[in-house]
Short mmCIF file of C-alpha atoms in Angstrom, two decimals:
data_model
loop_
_atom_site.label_atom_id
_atom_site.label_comp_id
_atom_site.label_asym_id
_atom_site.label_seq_id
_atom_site.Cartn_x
_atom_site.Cartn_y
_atom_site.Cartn_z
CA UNK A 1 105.43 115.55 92.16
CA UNK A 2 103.13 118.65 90.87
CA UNK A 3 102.26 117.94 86.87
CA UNK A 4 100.45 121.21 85.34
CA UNK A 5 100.37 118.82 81.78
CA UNK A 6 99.74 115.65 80.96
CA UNK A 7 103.52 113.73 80.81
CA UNK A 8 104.88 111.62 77.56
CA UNK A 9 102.81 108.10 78.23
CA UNK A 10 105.79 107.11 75.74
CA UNK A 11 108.40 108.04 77.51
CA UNK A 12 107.20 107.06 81.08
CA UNK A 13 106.70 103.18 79.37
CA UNK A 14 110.60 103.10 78.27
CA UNK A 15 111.63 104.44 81.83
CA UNK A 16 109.49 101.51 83.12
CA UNK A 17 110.80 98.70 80.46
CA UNK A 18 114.56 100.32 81.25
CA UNK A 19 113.84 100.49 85.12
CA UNK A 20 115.95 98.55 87.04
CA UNK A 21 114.54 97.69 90.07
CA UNK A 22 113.46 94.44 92.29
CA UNK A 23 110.56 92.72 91.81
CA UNK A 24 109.46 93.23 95.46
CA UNK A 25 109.95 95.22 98.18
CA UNK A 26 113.52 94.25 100.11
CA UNK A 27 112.92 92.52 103.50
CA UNK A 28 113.20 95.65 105.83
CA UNK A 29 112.38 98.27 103.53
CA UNK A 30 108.79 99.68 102.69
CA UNK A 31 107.38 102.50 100.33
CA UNK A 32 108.14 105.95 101.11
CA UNK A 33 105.29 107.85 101.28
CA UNK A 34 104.62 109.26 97.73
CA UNK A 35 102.30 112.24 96.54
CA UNK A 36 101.43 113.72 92.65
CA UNK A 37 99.21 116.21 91.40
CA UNK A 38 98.03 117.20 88.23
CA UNK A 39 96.53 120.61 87.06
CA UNK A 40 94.62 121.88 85.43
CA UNK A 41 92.02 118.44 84.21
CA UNK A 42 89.65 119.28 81.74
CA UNK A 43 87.21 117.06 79.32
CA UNK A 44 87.96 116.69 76.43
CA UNK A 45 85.12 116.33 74.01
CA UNK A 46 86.74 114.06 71.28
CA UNK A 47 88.39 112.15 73.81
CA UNK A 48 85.49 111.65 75.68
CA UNK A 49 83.21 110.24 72.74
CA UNK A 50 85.87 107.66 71.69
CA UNK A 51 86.08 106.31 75.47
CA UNK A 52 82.32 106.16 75.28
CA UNK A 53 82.37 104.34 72.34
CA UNK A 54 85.17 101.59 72.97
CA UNK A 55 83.38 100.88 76.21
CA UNK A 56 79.84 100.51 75.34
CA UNK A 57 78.63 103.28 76.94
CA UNK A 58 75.03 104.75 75.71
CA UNK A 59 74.10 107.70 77.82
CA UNK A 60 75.49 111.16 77.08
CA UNK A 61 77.52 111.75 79.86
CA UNK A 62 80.76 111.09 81.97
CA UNK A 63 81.43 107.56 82.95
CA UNK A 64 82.25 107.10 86.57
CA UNK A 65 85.21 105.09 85.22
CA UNK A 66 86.01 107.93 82.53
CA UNK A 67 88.15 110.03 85.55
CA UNK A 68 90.75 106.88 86.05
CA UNK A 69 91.89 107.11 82.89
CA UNK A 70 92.82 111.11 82.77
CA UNK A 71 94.63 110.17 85.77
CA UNK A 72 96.58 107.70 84.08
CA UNK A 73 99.60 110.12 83.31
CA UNK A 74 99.76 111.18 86.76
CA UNK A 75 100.04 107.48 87.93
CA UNK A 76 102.46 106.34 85.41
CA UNK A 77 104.42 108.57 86.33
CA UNK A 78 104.74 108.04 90.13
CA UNK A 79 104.64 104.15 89.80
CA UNK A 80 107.85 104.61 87.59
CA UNK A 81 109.38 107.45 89.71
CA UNK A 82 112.69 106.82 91.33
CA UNK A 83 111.00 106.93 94.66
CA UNK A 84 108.63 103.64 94.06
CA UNK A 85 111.01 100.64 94.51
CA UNK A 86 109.26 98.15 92.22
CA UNK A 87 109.29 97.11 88.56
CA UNK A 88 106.11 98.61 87.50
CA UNK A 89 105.81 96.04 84.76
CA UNK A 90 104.56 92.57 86.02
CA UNK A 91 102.11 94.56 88.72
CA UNK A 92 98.77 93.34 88.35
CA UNK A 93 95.56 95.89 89.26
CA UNK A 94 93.91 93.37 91.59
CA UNK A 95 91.28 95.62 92.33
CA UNK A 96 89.76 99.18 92.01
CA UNK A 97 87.00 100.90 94.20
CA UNK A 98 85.07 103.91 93.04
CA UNK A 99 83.16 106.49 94.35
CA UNK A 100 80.95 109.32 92.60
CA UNK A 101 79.06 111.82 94.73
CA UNK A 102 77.58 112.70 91.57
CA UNK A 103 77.25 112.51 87.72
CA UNK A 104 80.55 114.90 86.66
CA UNK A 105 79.58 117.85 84.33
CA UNK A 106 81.66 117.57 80.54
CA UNK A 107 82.50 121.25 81.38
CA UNK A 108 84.33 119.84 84.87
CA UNK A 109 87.66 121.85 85.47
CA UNK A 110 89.63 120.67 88.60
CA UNK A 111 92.81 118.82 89.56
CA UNK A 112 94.23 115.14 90.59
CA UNK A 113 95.74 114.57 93.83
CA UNK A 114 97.18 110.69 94.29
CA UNK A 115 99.00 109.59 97.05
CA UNK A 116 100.66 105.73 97.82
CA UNK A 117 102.39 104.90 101.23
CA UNK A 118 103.77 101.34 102.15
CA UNK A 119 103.03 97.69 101.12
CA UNK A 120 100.91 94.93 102.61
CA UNK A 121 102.64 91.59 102.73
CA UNK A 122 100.09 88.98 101.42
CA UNK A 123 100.28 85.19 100.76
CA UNK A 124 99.94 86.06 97.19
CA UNK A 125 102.64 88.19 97.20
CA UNK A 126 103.11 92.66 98.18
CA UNK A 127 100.00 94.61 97.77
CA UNK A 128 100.24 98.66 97.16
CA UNK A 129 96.91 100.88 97.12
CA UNK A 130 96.77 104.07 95.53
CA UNK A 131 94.87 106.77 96.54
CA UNK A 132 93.26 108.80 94.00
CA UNK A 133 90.74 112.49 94.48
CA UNK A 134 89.38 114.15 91.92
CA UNK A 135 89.14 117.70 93.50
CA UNK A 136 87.06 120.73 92.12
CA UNK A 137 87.64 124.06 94.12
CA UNK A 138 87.02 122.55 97.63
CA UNK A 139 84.28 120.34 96.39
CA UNK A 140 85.88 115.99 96.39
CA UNK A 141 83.42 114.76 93.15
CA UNK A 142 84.81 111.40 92.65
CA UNK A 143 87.47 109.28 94.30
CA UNK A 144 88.95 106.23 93.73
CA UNK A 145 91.65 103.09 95.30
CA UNK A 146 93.14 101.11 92.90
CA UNK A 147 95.23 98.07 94.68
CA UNK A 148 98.13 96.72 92.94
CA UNK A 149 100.07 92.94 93.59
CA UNK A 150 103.43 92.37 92.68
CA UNK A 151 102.61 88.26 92.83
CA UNK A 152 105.68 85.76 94.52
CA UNK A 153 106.19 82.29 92.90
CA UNK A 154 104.42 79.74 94.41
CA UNK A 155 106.30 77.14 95.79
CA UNK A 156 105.37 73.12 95.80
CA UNK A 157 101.91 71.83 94.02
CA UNK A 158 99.29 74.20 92.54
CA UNK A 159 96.39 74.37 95.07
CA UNK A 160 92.96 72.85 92.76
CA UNK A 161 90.65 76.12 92.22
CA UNK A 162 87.35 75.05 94.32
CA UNK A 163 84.50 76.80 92.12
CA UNK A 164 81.55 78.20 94.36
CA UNK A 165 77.89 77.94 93.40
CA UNK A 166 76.71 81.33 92.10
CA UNK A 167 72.93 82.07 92.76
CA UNK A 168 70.94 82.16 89.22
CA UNK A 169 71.02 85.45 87.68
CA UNK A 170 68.28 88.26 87.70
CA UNK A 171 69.75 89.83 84.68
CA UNK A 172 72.24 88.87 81.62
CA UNK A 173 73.92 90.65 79.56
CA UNK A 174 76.03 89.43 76.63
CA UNK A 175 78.76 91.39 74.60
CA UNK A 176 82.15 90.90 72.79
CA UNK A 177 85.40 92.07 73.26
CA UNK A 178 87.32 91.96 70.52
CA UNK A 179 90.78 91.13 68.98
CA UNK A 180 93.02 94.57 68.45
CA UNK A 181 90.43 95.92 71.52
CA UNK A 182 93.97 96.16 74.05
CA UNK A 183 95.72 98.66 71.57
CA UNK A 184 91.93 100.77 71.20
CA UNK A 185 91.93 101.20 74.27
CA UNK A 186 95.45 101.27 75.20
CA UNK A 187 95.80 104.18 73.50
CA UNK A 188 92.54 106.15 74.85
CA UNK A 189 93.51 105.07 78.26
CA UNK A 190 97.72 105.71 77.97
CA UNK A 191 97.84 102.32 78.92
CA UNK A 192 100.66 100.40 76.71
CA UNK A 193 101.56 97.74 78.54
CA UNK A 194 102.89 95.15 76.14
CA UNK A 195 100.41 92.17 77.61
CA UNK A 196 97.07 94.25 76.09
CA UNK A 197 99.15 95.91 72.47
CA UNK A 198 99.78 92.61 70.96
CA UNK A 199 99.80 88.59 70.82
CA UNK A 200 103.46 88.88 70.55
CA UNK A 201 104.39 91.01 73.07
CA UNK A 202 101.64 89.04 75.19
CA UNK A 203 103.87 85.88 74.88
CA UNK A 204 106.66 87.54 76.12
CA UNK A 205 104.99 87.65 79.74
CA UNK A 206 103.46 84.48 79.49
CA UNK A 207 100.23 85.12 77.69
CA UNK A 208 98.97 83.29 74.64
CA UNK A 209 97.39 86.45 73.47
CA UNK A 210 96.61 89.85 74.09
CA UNK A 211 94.65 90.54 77.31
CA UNK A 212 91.41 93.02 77.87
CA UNK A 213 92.17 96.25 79.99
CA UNK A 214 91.02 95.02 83.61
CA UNK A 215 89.37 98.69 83.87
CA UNK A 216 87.91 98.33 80.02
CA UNK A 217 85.90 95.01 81.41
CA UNK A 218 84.97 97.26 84.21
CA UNK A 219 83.56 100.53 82.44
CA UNK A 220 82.24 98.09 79.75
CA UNK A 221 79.90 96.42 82.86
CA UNK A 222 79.31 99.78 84.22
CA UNK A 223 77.92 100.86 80.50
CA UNK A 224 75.50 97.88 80.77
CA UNK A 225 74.19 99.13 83.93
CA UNK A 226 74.23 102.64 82.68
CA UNK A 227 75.43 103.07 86.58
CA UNK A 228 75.32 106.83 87.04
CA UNK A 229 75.22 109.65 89.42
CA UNK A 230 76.05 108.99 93.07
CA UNK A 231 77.20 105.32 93.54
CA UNK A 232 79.93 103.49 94.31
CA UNK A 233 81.22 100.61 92.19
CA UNK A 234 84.19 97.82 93.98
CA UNK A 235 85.65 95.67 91.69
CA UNK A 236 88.03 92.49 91.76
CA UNK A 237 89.68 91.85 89.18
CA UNK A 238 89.86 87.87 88.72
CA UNK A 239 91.01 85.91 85.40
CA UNK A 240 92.43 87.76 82.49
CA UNK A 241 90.26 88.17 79.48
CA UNK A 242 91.96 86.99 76.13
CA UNK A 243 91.18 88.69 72.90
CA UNK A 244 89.27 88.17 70.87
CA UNK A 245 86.68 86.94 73.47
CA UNK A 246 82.58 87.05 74.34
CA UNK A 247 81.74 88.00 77.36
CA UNK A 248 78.97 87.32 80.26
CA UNK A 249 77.84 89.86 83.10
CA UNK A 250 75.60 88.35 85.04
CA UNK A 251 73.62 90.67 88.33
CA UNK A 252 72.26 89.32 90.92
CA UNK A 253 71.26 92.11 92.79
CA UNK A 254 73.77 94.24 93.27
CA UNK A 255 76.34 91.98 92.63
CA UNK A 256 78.15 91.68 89.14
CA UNK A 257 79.94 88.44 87.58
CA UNK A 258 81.66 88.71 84.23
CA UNK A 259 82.21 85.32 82.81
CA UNK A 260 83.84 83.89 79.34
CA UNK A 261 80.99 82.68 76.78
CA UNK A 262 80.58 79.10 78.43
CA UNK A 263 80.09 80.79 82.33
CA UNK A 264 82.92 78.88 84.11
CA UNK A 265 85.62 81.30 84.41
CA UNK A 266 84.91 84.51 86.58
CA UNK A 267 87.50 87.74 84.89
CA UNK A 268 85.46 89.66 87.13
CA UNK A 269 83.52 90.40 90.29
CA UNK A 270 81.88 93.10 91.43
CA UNK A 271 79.57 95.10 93.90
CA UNK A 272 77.51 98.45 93.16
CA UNK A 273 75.46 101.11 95.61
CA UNK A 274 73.28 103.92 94.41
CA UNK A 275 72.86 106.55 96.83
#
């Protein structure tokens, strides 16, 4: 799949809603080995201030998270391609690892190459990793795996969550994120899905409300750290934020906790490196 343009976010969401395909991957089968590209990637300015904006970030500059989302188009469209055999709606992004060799220019031209190959069976349910390389000329800036679950029903009792003791933080930081924020950044990040656009459409998956962008929680943490230049950041993704909500990142070290407003419920965990 070569893309020289960015495809219709639109379109690619009614192919997904209108996709008929399993939940899981069939006993026996596994994912074909799938590749995309996307050329030519360039900044946009405008673009680039609003995503700065809606995620807190301060510094004038390219957030290490800013690449995933110009790569959205690119992913959409190979998660809903005829080739991946799973619903794309009902995956949840479990987790997302980043690397940055160094702070990316504004002026950055260069291309997207993403590849996905199999499925890990879990006791949570099918795990599928996507590869993702932001390439300029020969040079590899900024990379990134983003690991997706398509969750099985549990069967028999609920197991009790066992909460463990987190060390007292060195820092804290405190911020809101708030109602209508899913549709914001929806919209910056050509991310639709119908659990972040609205309470309504929330309900219809089994939410009471709208839920935060996993990777908006993310870039919003990174923005506190103003985490820059060569680093890596690796991220779990853990409870879902519901909007409206405030929010607490707590860093101990080099480890990051984002917590709702009373600190009992973890929507996040994290680790960071600078080179």
């Amino acid at each position: 799949m070569k893309l020289t343009s960015q495809p219709s976010l639109g379109g690619l969401y009614v192919r997904a809603l209108l996709a008929r395909k399993p939940k899981y991957v069939p006993e026996g089968r596994s994912v074909p080995r799938l590749e995309g590209s996307l050329a030519p990637v360039r900044i946009d300015p405008g673009h680039l201030a609003q995503y700065r904006a809606v995620t807190g970030w301060r510094r004038d500059e390219v957030p290490l998270t800013y690449p995933h989302v110009l790569a959205s188009g690119l992913h959409l469209s190979m998660l809903t391609s005829p080739d991946f055999p799973v619903k794309l709606l009902g995956l949840v992004h479990l987790s997302n690892r980043i690397e940055q060799r160094a702070s990316l220019p504004t002026s950055l031209e260069g291309s997207f190459v993403a590849t996905l190959e199999g499925h890990r069976e879990t006791e949570r349910g099918q795990e599928f990793e996507l590869h993702t390389e932001l390439r300029v000329g020969a040079d590899v800036p900024w990379r990134e795996v983003s690991t997706f679950l398509a969750r099985k029903q549990r069967q028999g009792p609920k197991t009790a969550v066992v909460r463990e003791p987190r060390p007292a933080p060195e820092r804290t930081f405190e911020f809101d994120a708030p109602a209508g924020l899913g549709r914001r950044y929806g919209r910056l990040a050509g991310d639709l899905n119908p659990i972040h656009v609205s309470d309504l459409t929330a309900k219809l998956f089994g939410f009471p409300r709208a839920i935060a962008h996993g990777m908006w929680s993310l870039a919003r943490c990174a923005a506190e750290l103003e985490l820059s230049g060569a680093c890596t950041l690796d991220a779990q993704f853990k409870l879902p934020v519901l909007l409206p909500a405030h929010l607490v990142l707590e860093r101990t070290g080099s480890s990051l906790t984002l917590l709702d407003a009373q600190r009992e419920k973890p929507h996040l965990a994290a680790t960071f490196h600078r080179a």
